[in-house]
mmCIF file with all atom_site columns, C-alpha atoms and ligand atoms in Angstrom:
data_model
loop_
_atom_site.group_PDB
_atom_site.id
_atom_site.type_symbol
_atom_site.label_atom_id
_atom_site.label_alt_id
_atom_site.label_comp_id
_atom_site.label_asym_id
_atom_site.label_entity_id
_atom_site.label_seq_id
_atom_site.pdbx_PDB_ins_code
_atom_site.Cartn_x
_atom_site.Cartn_y
_atom_site.Cartn_z
_atom_site.occupancy
_atom_site.B_iso_or_equiv
_atom_site.pdbx_formal_charge
_atom_site.auth_seq_id
_atom_site.auth_comp_id
_atom_site.auth_asym_id
_atom_site.auth_atom_id
_atom_site.pdbx_PDB_model_num
ATOM   1   C  CA  . MET A 1 1   ? 0.000   0.000  0.000   1.00 0.00 ? 96  MET A CA  1
ATOM   2   C  CA  . SER A 1 2   ? 1.334   3.427  -0.948  1.00 0.00 ? 97  SER A CA  1
ATOM   3   C  CA  . LEU A 1 3   ? 0.790   6.722  0.855   1.00 0.00 ? 98  LEU A CA  1
ATOM   4   C  CA  . LEU A 1 4   ? -1.186  8.061  -2.097  1.00 0.00 ? 99  LEU A CA  1
ATOM   5   C  CA  . GLU A 1 5   ? -2.846  5.858  -4.690  1.00 0.00 ? 100 GLU A CA  1
ATOM   6   C  CA  . VAL A 1 6   ? -4.671  7.254  -7.702  1.00 0.00 ? 101 VAL A CA  1
ATOM   7   C  CA  . GLU A 1 7   ? -6.490  4.666  -9.787  1.00 0.00 ? 102 GLU A CA  1
ATOM   8   C  CA  . ASP A 1 8   ? -8.191  5.293  -13.110 1.00 0.00 ? 103 ASP A CA  1
ATOM   9   C  CA  . LEU A 1 9   ? -9.190  8.851  -12.209 1.00 0.00 ? 104 LEU A CA  1
ATOM   10  C  CA  . HIS A 1 10  ? -11.543 10.578 -14.662 1.00 0.00 ? 105 HIS A CA  1
ATOM   11  C  CA  . VAL A 1 11  ? -12.768 14.159 -14.542 1.00 0.00 ? 106 VAL A CA  1
ATOM   12  C  CA  . TRP A 1 12  ? -15.357 15.664 -16.872 1.00 0.00 ? 107 TRP A CA  1
ATOM   13  C  CA  . PHE A 1 13  ? -16.391 19.306 -16.910 1.00 0.00 ? 108 PHE A CA  1
ATOM   14  C  CA  . ASP A 1 14  ? -19.962 20.090 -17.862 1.00 0.00 ? 109 ASP A CA  1
ATOM   15  C  CA  . LEU A 1 15  ? -20.084 22.955 -20.322 1.00 0.00 ? 110 LEU A CA  1
ATOM   16  C  CA  . PRO A 1 16  ? -23.121 25.146 -20.986 1.00 0.00 ? 111 PRO A CA  1
ATOM   17  C  CA  . GLN A 1 17  ? -25.023 23.755 -23.984 1.00 0.00 ? 112 GLN A CA  1
ATOM   18  C  CA  . ARG A 1 18  ? -25.041 27.144 -25.689 1.00 0.00 ? 113 ARG A CA  1
ATOM   19  C  CA  . SER A 1 19  ? -21.236 27.365 -25.692 1.00 0.00 ? 114 SER A CA  1
ATOM   20  C  CA  . HIS A 1 20  ? -19.176 26.598 -28.747 1.00 0.00 ? 115 HIS A CA  1
ATOM   21  C  CA  . HIS A 1 21  ? -18.199 23.130 -27.503 1.00 0.00 ? 116 HIS A CA  1
ATOM   22  C  CA  . GLY A 1 22  ? -21.374 22.224 -25.593 1.00 0.00 ? 117 GLY A CA  1
ATOM   23  C  CA  . GLY A 1 23  ? -21.656 19.018 -23.583 1.00 0.00 ? 118 GLY A CA  1
ATOM   24  C  CA  . GLN A 1 24  ? -18.570 17.896 -21.687 1.00 0.00 ? 119 GLN A CA  1
ATOM   25  C  CA  . VAL A 1 25  ? -14.790 18.124 -21.638 1.00 0.00 ? 120 VAL A CA  1
ATOM   26  C  CA  . HIS A 1 26  ? -13.032 14.934 -20.575 1.00 0.00 ? 121 HIS A CA  1
ATOM   27  C  CA  . ALA A 1 27  ? -10.231 16.756 -18.734 1.00 0.00 ? 122 ALA A CA  1
ATOM   28  C  CA  . ALA A 1 28  ? -8.571  13.762 -17.031 1.00 0.00 ? 123 ALA A CA  1
ATOM   29  C  CA  . ALA A 1 29  ? -8.946  10.351 -18.628 1.00 0.00 ? 124 ALA A CA  1
ATOM   30  C  CA  . GLY A 1 30  ? -7.797  7.325  -16.657 1.00 0.00 ? 125 GLY A CA  1
ATOM   31  C  CA  . VAL A 1 31  ? -4.987  8.778  -14.561 1.00 0.00 ? 126 VAL A CA  1
ATOM   32  C  CA  . SER A 1 32  ? -3.198  6.252  -12.326 1.00 0.00 ? 127 SER A CA  1
ATOM   33  C  CA  . PHE A 1 33  ? -0.121  6.657  -10.156 1.00 0.00 ? 128 PHE A CA  1
ATOM   34  C  CA  . ALA A 1 34  ? 1.100   5.909  -6.650  1.00 0.00 ? 129 ALA A CA  1
ATOM   35  C  CA  . LEU A 1 35  ? 3.378   7.785  -4.314  1.00 0.00 ? 130 LEU A CA  1
ATOM   36  C  CA  . ASP A 1 36  ? 5.254   6.632  -1.216  1.00 0.00 ? 131 ASP A CA  1
ATOM   37  C  CA  . ALA A 1 37  ? 6.515   8.761  1.657   1.00 0.00 ? 132 ALA A CA  1
ATOM   38  C  CA  . GLY A 1 38  ? 9.590   10.753 0.633   1.00 0.00 ? 133 GLY A CA  1
ATOM   39  C  CA  . GLU A 1 39  ? 9.008   10.114 -3.065  1.00 0.00 ? 134 GLU A CA  1
ATOM   40  C  CA  . ARG A 1 40  ? 8.676   12.805 -5.700  1.00 0.00 ? 135 ARG A CA  1
ATOM   41  C  CA  . PHE A 1 41  ? 6.504   12.442 -8.741  1.00 0.00 ? 136 PHE A CA  1
ATOM   42  C  CA  . GLY A 1 42  ? 6.421   14.721 -11.743 1.00 0.00 ? 137 GLY A CA  1
ATOM   43  C  CA  . LEU A 1 43  ? 3.409   14.925 -14.016 1.00 0.00 ? 138 LEU A CA  1
ATOM   44  C  CA  . VAL A 1 44  ? 4.392   16.451 -17.348 1.00 0.00 ? 139 VAL A CA  1
ATOM   45  C  CA  . GLY A 1 45  ? 2.287   17.279 -20.366 1.00 0.00 ? 140 GLY A CA  1
ATOM   46  C  CA  . GLU A 1 46  ? 1.157   19.914 -22.784 1.00 0.00 ? 141 GLU A CA  1
ATOM   47  C  CA  . SER A 1 47  ? -0.942  22.874 -21.685 1.00 0.00 ? 142 SER A CA  1
ATOM   48  C  CA  . GLY A 1 48  ? -4.557  21.866 -21.056 1.00 0.00 ? 143 GLY A CA  1
ATOM   49  C  CA  . CYS A 1 49  ? -3.853  18.123 -20.788 1.00 0.00 ? 144 CYS A CA  1
ATOM   50  C  CA  . GLY A 1 50  ? -5.312  17.909 -17.271 1.00 0.00 ? 145 GLY A CA  1
ATOM   51  C  CA  . LYS A 1 51  ? -2.436  18.268 -14.760 1.00 0.00 ? 146 LYS A CA  1
ATOM   52  C  CA  . THR A 1 52  ? -4.082  20.935 -12.596 1.00 0.00 ? 147 THR A CA  1
ATOM   53  C  CA  . THR A 1 53  ? -7.453  19.190 -12.894 1.00 0.00 ? 148 THR A CA  1
ATOM   54  C  CA  . THR A 1 54  ? -5.916  15.960 -11.570 1.00 0.00 ? 149 THR A CA  1
ATOM   55  C  CA  . VAL A 1 55  ? -4.433  17.671 -8.512  1.00 0.00 ? 150 VAL A CA  1
ATOM   56  C  CA  . LEU A 1 56  ? -7.562  19.735 -7.824  1.00 0.00 ? 151 LEU A CA  1
ATOM   57  C  CA  . ALA A 1 57  ? -9.498  16.442 -7.817  1.00 0.00 ? 152 ALA A CA  1
ATOM   58  C  CA  . LEU A 1 58  ? -7.115  14.990 -5.192  1.00 0.00 ? 153 LEU A CA  1
ATOM   59  C  CA  . MET A 1 59  ? -7.566  18.122 -3.069  1.00 0.00 ? 154 MET A CA  1
ATOM   60  C  CA  . GLY A 1 60  ? -11.353 18.124 -3.400  1.00 0.00 ? 155 GLY A CA  1
ATOM   61  C  CA  . LEU A 1 61  ? -11.225 21.579 -4.938  1.00 0.00 ? 156 LEU A CA  1
ATOM   62  C  CA  . LEU A 1 62  ? -12.926 21.035 -8.300  1.00 0.00 ? 157 LEU A CA  1
ATOM   63  C  CA  . PRO A 1 63  ? -15.761 23.409 -9.220  1.00 0.00 ? 158 PRO A CA  1
ATOM   64  C  CA  . PRO A 1 64  ? -19.393 22.217 -9.073  1.00 0.00 ? 159 PRO A CA  1
ATOM   65  C  CA  . ASN A 1 65  ? -19.549 21.543 -12.838 1.00 0.00 ? 160 ASN A CA  1
ATOM   66  C  CA  . ALA A 1 66  ? -16.964 18.744 -12.495 1.00 0.00 ? 161 ALA A CA  1
ATOM   67  C  CA  . LEU A 1 67  ? -17.904 15.040 -12.564 1.00 0.00 ? 162 LEU A CA  1
ATOM   68  C  CA  . LEU A 1 68  ? -15.520 12.498 -11.069 1.00 0.00 ? 163 LEU A CA  1
ATOM   69  C  CA  . ALA A 1 69  ? -14.885 8.784  -11.406 1.00 0.00 ? 164 ALA A CA  1
ATOM   70  C  CA  . GLY A 1 70  ? -12.135 6.492  -10.149 1.00 0.00 ? 165 GLY A CA  1
ATOM   71  C  CA  . GLU A 1 71  ? -10.424 5.923  -6.854  1.00 0.00 ? 166 GLU A CA  1
ATOM   72  C  CA  . VAL A 1 72  ? -8.068  7.988  -4.684  1.00 0.00 ? 167 VAL A CA  1
ATOM   73  C  CA  . ARG A 1 73  ? -6.669  6.499  -1.476  1.00 0.00 ? 168 ARG A CA  1
ATOM   74  C  CA  . VAL A 1 74  ? -4.636  8.264  1.208   1.00 0.00 ? 169 VAL A CA  1
ATOM   75  C  CA  . ASP A 1 75  ? -3.071  5.778  3.637   1.00 0.00 ? 170 ASP A CA  1
ATOM   76  C  CA  . GLY A 1 76  ? -5.364  3.132  2.188   1.00 0.00 ? 171 GLY A CA  1
ATOM   77  C  CA  . ARG A 1 77  ? -8.550  5.110  2.825   1.00 0.00 ? 172 ARG A CA  1
ATOM   78  C  CA  . SER A 1 78  ? -10.717 6.146  -0.082  1.00 0.00 ? 173 SER A CA  1
ATOM   79  C  CA  . ILE A 1 79  ? -11.239 9.914  -0.078  1.00 0.00 ? 174 ILE A CA  1
ATOM   80  C  CA  . LEU A 1 80  ? -13.440 10.534 -3.113  1.00 0.00 ? 175 LEU A CA  1
ATOM   81  C  CA  . ALA A 1 81  ? -16.326 8.242  -2.206  1.00 0.00 ? 176 ALA A CA  1
ATOM   82  C  CA  . GLY A 1 82  ? -17.096 10.062 1.047   1.00 0.00 ? 177 GLY A CA  1
ATOM   83  C  CA  . GLY A 1 83  ? -17.411 13.454 -0.645  1.00 0.00 ? 178 GLY A CA  1
ATOM   84  C  CA  . GLU A 1 84  ? -16.396 16.782 0.841   1.00 0.00 ? 179 GLU A CA  1
ATOM   85  C  CA  . ASP A 1 85  ? -16.093 15.560 4.441   1.00 0.00 ? 180 ASP A CA  1
ATOM   86  C  CA  . SER A 1 86  ? -13.582 12.815 3.727   1.00 0.00 ? 181 SER A CA  1
ATOM   87  C  CA  . VAL A 1 87  ? -11.403 15.123 1.628   1.00 0.00 ? 182 VAL A CA  1
ATOM   88  C  CA  . ARG A 1 88  ? -11.465 18.024 4.062   1.00 0.00 ? 183 ARG A CA  1
ATOM   89  C  CA  . SER A 1 89  ? -9.717  16.127 6.856   1.00 0.00 ? 184 SER A CA  1
ATOM   90  C  CA  . HIS A 1 90  ? -6.730  15.542 4.536   1.00 0.00 ? 185 HIS A CA  1
ATOM   91  C  CA  . ARG A 1 91  ? -6.560  18.970 2.913   1.00 0.00 ? 186 ARG A CA  1
ATOM   92  C  CA  . TRP A 1 92  ? -3.537  21.055 4.062   1.00 0.00 ? 187 TRP A CA  1
ATOM   93  C  CA  . THR A 1 93  ? -2.620  18.547 6.811   1.00 0.00 ? 188 THR A CA  1
ATOM   94  C  CA  . ASP A 1 94  ? -1.815  15.450 4.690   1.00 0.00 ? 189 ASP A CA  1
ATOM   95  C  CA  . MET A 1 95  ? -1.945  17.037 1.251   1.00 0.00 ? 190 MET A CA  1
ATOM   96  C  CA  . ALA A 1 96  ? -1.254  20.622 0.297   1.00 0.00 ? 191 ALA A CA  1
ATOM   97  C  CA  . MET A 1 97  ? -1.135  22.459 -2.989  1.00 0.00 ? 192 MET A CA  1
ATOM   98  C  CA  . VAL A 1 98  ? 1.007   25.276 -4.301  1.00 0.00 ? 193 VAL A CA  1
ATOM   99  C  CA  . PHE A 1 99  ? -1.416  26.889 -6.719  1.00 0.00 ? 194 PHE A CA  1
ATOM   100 C  CA  . GLN A 1 100 ? -0.503  27.801 -10.253 1.00 0.00 ? 195 GLN A CA  1
ATOM   101 C  CA  . GLY A 1 101 ? -0.722  31.590 -10.126 1.00 0.00 ? 196 GLY A CA  1
ATOM   102 C  CA  . ALA A 1 102 ? -0.116  32.585 -6.514  1.00 0.00 ? 197 ALA A CA  1
ATOM   103 C  CA  . MET A 1 103 ? -2.687  35.380 -6.624  1.00 0.00 ? 198 MET A CA  1
ATOM   104 C  CA  . ASN A 1 104 ? -5.413  32.701 -6.818  1.00 0.00 ? 199 ASN A CA  1
ATOM   105 C  CA  . ALA A 1 105 ? -4.224  31.286 -3.509  1.00 0.00 ? 200 ALA A CA  1
ATOM   106 C  CA  . LEU A 1 106 ? -3.796  34.592 -1.646  1.00 0.00 ? 201 LEU A CA  1
ATOM   107 C  CA  . ASN A 1 107 ? -6.553  36.730 -0.200  1.00 0.00 ? 202 ASN A CA  1
ATOM   108 C  CA  . PRO A 1 108 ? -5.883  40.331 -1.324  1.00 0.00 ? 203 PRO A CA  1
ATOM   109 C  CA  . VAL A 1 109 ? -7.354  41.922 1.832   1.00 0.00 ? 204 VAL A CA  1
ATOM   110 C  CA  . LYS A 1 110 ? -5.504  39.839 4.455   1.00 0.00 ? 205 LYS A CA  1
ATOM   111 C  CA  . LYS A 1 111 ? -1.917  40.244 5.614   1.00 0.00 ? 206 LYS A CA  1
ATOM   112 C  CA  . ILE A 1 112 ? 0.463   37.526 4.432   1.00 0.00 ? 207 ILE A CA  1
ATOM   113 C  CA  . GLY A 1 113 ? 1.325   36.358 7.963   1.00 0.00 ? 208 GLY A CA  1
ATOM   114 C  CA  . TRP A 1 114 ? -2.345  36.007 8.887   1.00 0.00 ? 209 TRP A CA  1
ATOM   115 C  CA  . GLN A 1 115 ? -2.931  33.892 5.791   1.00 0.00 ? 210 GLN A CA  1
ATOM   116 C  CA  . ILE A 1 116 ? -0.085  31.532 6.634   1.00 0.00 ? 211 ILE A CA  1
ATOM   117 C  CA  . ALA A 1 117 ? -1.252  31.233 10.259  1.00 0.00 ? 212 ALA A CA  1
ATOM   118 C  CA  . GLU A 1 118 ? -4.891  30.647 9.369   1.00 0.00 ? 213 GLU A CA  1
ATOM   119 C  CA  . PRO A 1 119 ? -4.702  26.947 8.360   1.00 0.00 ? 214 PRO A CA  1
ATOM   120 C  CA  . MET A 1 120 ? -2.615  26.230 11.479  1.00 0.00 ? 215 MET A CA  1
ATOM   121 C  CA  . ALA A 1 121 ? -5.374  27.701 13.652  1.00 0.00 ? 216 ALA A CA  1
ATOM   122 C  CA  . PHE A 1 122 ? -8.101  25.938 11.659  1.00 0.00 ? 217 PHE A CA  1
ATOM   123 C  CA  . HIS A 1 123 ? -6.440  22.541 12.134  1.00 0.00 ? 218 HIS A CA  1
ATOM   124 C  CA  . GLY A 1 124 ? -5.525  23.200 15.774  1.00 0.00 ? 219 GLY A CA  1
ATOM   125 C  CA  . ILE A 1 125 ? -1.767  23.082 15.108  1.00 0.00 ? 220 ILE A CA  1
ATOM   126 C  CA  . ALA A 1 126 ? -0.896  26.522 16.509  1.00 0.00 ? 221 ALA A CA  1
ATOM   127 C  CA  . HIS A 1 127 ? -2.784  29.614 17.646  1.00 0.00 ? 222 HIS A CA  1
ATOM   128 C  CA  . GLY A 1 128 ? -2.116  33.288 18.395  1.00 0.00 ? 223 GLY A CA  1
ATOM   129 C  CA  . ALA A 1 129 ? 1.481   34.284 19.009  1.00 0.00 ? 224 ALA A CA  1
ATOM   130 C  CA  . ALA A 1 130 ? 2.778   30.751 18.375  1.00 0.00 ? 225 ALA A CA  1
ATOM   131 C  CA  . ALA A 1 131 ? 1.082   30.639 14.958  1.00 0.00 ? 226 ALA A CA  1
ATOM   132 C  CA  . ARG A 1 132 ? 2.440   34.106 14.085  1.00 0.00 ? 227 ARG A CA  1
ATOM   133 C  CA  . ARG A 1 133 ? 5.960   33.076 15.097  1.00 0.00 ? 228 ARG A CA  1
ATOM   134 C  CA  . ARG A 1 134 ? 5.676   29.907 12.998  1.00 0.00 ? 229 ARG A CA  1
ATOM   135 C  CA  . ALA A 1 135 ? 4.405   31.972 10.041  1.00 0.00 ? 230 ALA A CA  1
ATOM   136 C  CA  . GLY A 1 136 ? 7.529   34.141 10.324  1.00 0.00 ? 231 GLY A CA  1
ATOM   137 C  CA  . GLU A 1 137 ? 9.746   31.050 10.357  1.00 0.00 ? 232 GLU A CA  1
ATOM   138 C  CA  . LEU A 1 138 ? 7.994   29.663 7.279   1.00 0.00 ? 233 LEU A CA  1
ATOM   139 C  CA  . LEU A 1 139 ? 8.550   32.957 5.442   1.00 0.00 ? 234 LEU A CA  1
ATOM   140 C  CA  . GLU A 1 140 ? 12.255  32.906 6.368   1.00 0.00 ? 235 GLU A CA  1
ATOM   141 C  CA  . MET A 1 141 ? 12.390  29.321 5.082   1.00 0.00 ? 236 MET A CA  1
ATOM   142 C  CA  . VAL A 1 142 ? 11.362  30.537 1.609   1.00 0.00 ? 237 VAL A CA  1
ATOM   143 C  CA  . GLY A 1 143 ? 13.757  33.496 1.733   1.00 0.00 ? 238 GLY A CA  1
ATOM   144 C  CA  . ILE A 1 144 ? 11.395  36.261 2.853   1.00 0.00 ? 239 ILE A CA  1
ATOM   145 C  CA  . PRO A 1 145 ? 12.106  38.299 6.018   1.00 0.00 ? 240 PRO A CA  1
ATOM   146 C  CA  . ALA A 1 146 ? 9.719   37.419 8.852   1.00 0.00 ? 241 ALA A CA  1
ATOM   147 C  CA  . ALA A 1 147 ? 8.741   41.097 9.173   1.00 0.00 ? 242 ALA A CA  1
ATOM   148 C  CA  . ALA A 1 148 ? 7.099   40.905 5.744   1.00 0.00 ? 243 ALA A CA  1
ATOM   149 C  CA  . ALA A 1 149 ? 4.300   38.942 7.445   1.00 0.00 ? 244 ALA A CA  1
ATOM   150 C  CA  . GLU A 1 150 ? 2.718   42.359 8.117   1.00 0.00 ? 245 GLU A CA  1
ATOM   151 C  CA  . ARG A 1 151 ? 2.425   43.151 4.411   1.00 0.00 ? 246 ARG A CA  1
ATOM   152 C  CA  . TYR A 1 152 ? -0.421  42.542 1.965   1.00 0.00 ? 247 TYR A CA  1
ATOM   153 C  CA  . PRO A 1 153 ? -0.121  40.387 -1.200  1.00 0.00 ? 248 PRO A CA  1
ATOM   154 C  CA  . HIS A 1 154 ? -0.118  43.445 -3.522  1.00 0.00 ? 249 HIS A CA  1
ATOM   155 C  CA  . GLU A 1 155 ? 2.997   44.706 -1.703  1.00 0.00 ? 250 GLU A CA  1
ATOM   156 C  CA  . PHE A 1 156 ? 4.874   41.536 -2.666  1.00 0.00 ? 251 PHE A CA  1
ATOM   157 C  CA  . SER A 1 157 ? 6.597   40.843 -5.977  1.00 0.00 ? 252 SER A CA  1
ATOM   158 C  CA  . GLY A 1 158 ? 5.302   37.961 -8.107  1.00 0.00 ? 253 GLY A CA  1
ATOM   159 C  CA  . GLY A 1 159 ? 8.122   35.700 -6.951  1.00 0.00 ? 254 GLY A CA  1
ATOM   160 C  CA  . MET A 1 160 ? 7.541   36.627 -3.301  1.00 0.00 ? 255 MET A CA  1
ATOM   161 C  CA  . ARG A 1 161 ? 3.849   35.787 -3.679  1.00 0.00 ? 256 ARG A CA  1
ATOM   162 C  CA  . GLN A 1 162 ? 4.707   32.438 -5.194  1.00 0.00 ? 257 GLN A CA  1
ATOM   163 C  CA  . ARG A 1 163 ? 7.079   31.732 -2.295  1.00 0.00 ? 258 ARG A CA  1
ATOM   164 C  CA  . ALA A 1 164 ? 4.513   32.932 0.269   1.00 0.00 ? 259 ALA A CA  1
ATOM   165 C  CA  . SER A 1 165 ? 2.056   30.406 -1.157  1.00 0.00 ? 260 SER A CA  1
ATOM   166 C  CA  . ILE A 1 166 ? 4.733   27.709 -0.785  1.00 0.00 ? 261 ILE A CA  1
ATOM   167 C  CA  . ALA A 1 167 ? 5.127   28.772 2.875   1.00 0.00 ? 262 ALA A CA  1
ATOM   168 C  CA  . MET A 1 168 ? 1.355   28.515 3.245   1.00 0.00 ? 263 MET A CA  1
ATOM   169 C  CA  . ALA A 1 169 ? 1.295   25.029 1.735   1.00 0.00 ? 264 ALA A CA  1
ATOM   170 C  CA  . LEU A 1 170 ? 3.996   23.921 4.212   1.00 0.00 ? 265 LEU A CA  1
ATOM   171 C  CA  . ALA A 1 171 ? 2.298   25.450 7.265   1.00 0.00 ? 266 ALA A CA  1
ATOM   172 C  CA  . CYS A 1 172 ? 0.627   22.233 8.472   1.00 0.00 ? 267 CYS A CA  1
ATOM   173 C  CA  . GLN A 1 173 ? 3.580   19.985 7.572   1.00 0.00 ? 268 GLN A CA  1
ATOM   174 C  CA  . PRO A 1 174 ? 1.651   17.945 4.984   1.00 0.00 ? 269 PRO A CA  1
HETATM 175 N  N1  . ATP B 2 .   ? -13.610 24.790 -14.546 1.00 0.00 ? 384 ATP B N1  1
HETATM 176 C  C1  . ATP B 2 .   ? -13.518 24.287 -15.799 1.00 0.00 ? 384 ATP B C1  1
HETATM 177 N  N2  . ATP B 2 .   ? -14.585 24.200 -16.610 1.00 0.00 ? 384 ATP B N2  1
HETATM 178 C  C2  . ATP B 2 .   ? -14.498 23.681 -17.836 1.00 0.00 ? 384 ATP B C2  1
HETATM 179 N  N3  . ATP B 2 .   ? -13.357 23.210 -18.382 1.00 0.00 ? 384 ATP B N3  1
HETATM 180 C  C3  . ATP B 2 .   ? -12.241 23.279 -17.610 1.00 0.00 ? 384 ATP B C3  1
HETATM 181 C  C4  . ATP B 2 .   ? -12.254 23.818 -16.297 1.00 0.00 ? 384 ATP B C4  1
HETATM 182 N  N4  . ATP B 2 .   ? -10.994 23.747 -15.795 1.00 0.00 ? 384 ATP B N4  1
HETATM 183 C  C5  . ATP B 2 .   ? -10.237 23.192 -16.747 1.00 0.00 ? 384 ATP B C5  1
HETATM 184 N  N5  . ATP B 2 .   ? -10.976 22.904 -17.853 1.00 0.00 ? 384 ATP B N5  1
HETATM 185 C  C6  . ATP B 2 .   ? -10.510 22.248 -19.087 1.00 0.00 ? 384 ATP B C6  1
HETATM 186 O  O1  . ATP B 2 .   ? -9.911  21.012 -18.705 1.00 0.00 ? 384 ATP B O1  1
HETATM 187 C  C7  . ATP B 2 .   ? -8.741  20.758 -19.485 1.00 0.00 ? 384 ATP B C7  1
HETATM 188 C  C8  . ATP B 2 .   ? -7.548  20.543 -18.553 1.00 0.00 ? 384 ATP B C8  1
HETATM 189 O  O2  . ATP B 2 .   ? -7.203  21.757 -17.903 1.00 0.00 ? 384 ATP B O2  1
HETATM 190 P  P1  . ATP B 2 .   ? -6.035  21.837 -16.812 1.00 0.00 ? 384 ATP B P1  1
HETATM 191 O  O3  . ATP B 2 .   ? -6.135  23.177 -16.174 1.00 0.00 ? 384 ATP B O3  1
HETATM 192 O  O4  . ATP B 2 .   ? -6.114  20.645 -15.934 1.00 0.00 ? 384 ATP B O4  1
HETATM 193 O  O5  . ATP B 2 .   ? -4.730  21.735 -17.708 1.00 0.00 ? 384 ATP B O5  1
HETATM 194 P  P2  . ATP B 2 .   ? -3.182  21.763 -17.317 1.00 0.00 ? 384 ATP B P2  1
HETATM 195 O  O6  . ATP B 2 .   ? -2.599  20.448 -17.761 1.00 0.00 ? 384 ATP B O6  1
HETATM 196 O  O7  . ATP B 2 .   ? -3.014  22.103 -15.876 1.00 0.00 ? 384 ATP B O7  1
HETATM 197 O  O8  . ATP B 2 .   ? -2.621  22.934 -18.252 1.00 0.00 ? 384 ATP B O8  1
HETATM 198 P  P3  . ATP B 2 .   ? -1.439  24.042 -18.002 1.00 0.00 ? 384 ATP B P3  1
HETATM 199 O  O9  . ATP B 2 .   ? -0.149  23.360 -18.305 1.00 0.00 ? 384 ATP B O9  1
HETATM 200 O  O10 . ATP B 2 .   ? -1.749  25.087 -19.014 1.00 0.00 ? 384 ATP B O10 1
HETATM 201 O  O11 . ATP B 2 .   ? -1.558  24.536 -16.597 1.00 0.00 ? 384 ATP B O11 1
HETATM 202 C  C9  . ATP B 2 .   ? -8.607  21.941 -20.439 1.00 0.00 ? 384 ATP B C9  1
HETATM 203 O  O12 . ATP B 2 .   ? -9.206  21.562 -21.649 1.00 0.00 ? 384 ATP B O12 1
HETATM 204 C  C10 . ATP B 2 .   ? -9.412  23.044 -19.781 1.00 0.00 ? 384 ATP B C10 1
HETATM 205 O  O13 . ATP B 2 .   ? -9.942  23.919 -20.720 1.00 0.00 ? 384 ATP B O13 1
HETATM 206 MG MG1 . MG  B 3 .   ? -2.168  23.734 -14.872 1.00 0.00 ? 385 MG  B MG1 1
#
C-alpha cells in the first residue's frame, strides 16, 4: 500500500449547452499513479492536458460543474467516495497544494502572515502568538524576512507571492 494511490481517475467538466463546444470536456482520462513517503513524482504534459485538474481532484477543490470517477486512497482510505467531508480532513494537513498563479491562492485583503497562520489555527496546530511566530519562520524558510508577514499580497513581488504560497502550503507539515 502506498501513501497516495490514484487509480483510473476521470474528470469531466460540464459545459453550458449554448457554448461553442457544448456538452462535456473529458479533462482527465484514466490517470493512475502511486506515491510513497519521501518520493517525488512529476506529471508532465502539454498545456490543457489535465495536470491541474488531476491535482484539484485529489484536493477536493474542483468546481461544481466537475464530474468524477475512479479511486483515490490516502493511507489506504478512499477519499473521493465520502465526498467533501472525507477530503477536508486531509486537505492542508496530509496534502497541500502550491497553486498555479499565486494570486489565486492569496486573499488580497488579508496580511500575508495572517494567511499563513490561518490553516494552522483551523487545524488546531498553533494559535495566536505561536502561529504568528511559525508563520515568520515559514517565510524565512522561503527566503522572505519574517517582518514581511505584516504586508499585503499586492505589496509583494510575483516571486515573493509564489514563495509565500509555498510557505502557506507547508504550514501544516503535509
Ligand atoms: N472549470 C472548468 N470548466 C471547464 N473546463 C475546464 C475547467 N478547468 C479546466 N478545464 C478544461 O480542462 C482541461 C484541462 O485543464 P487543466 O487546467 O487541468 O490543464 P493543465 O494540464 O493544468 O494545463 P497548463 O499546463 O496550461 O496549466 C482543459 O481543456 C481546460 O480547458
Ligand atoms: Mg495547470
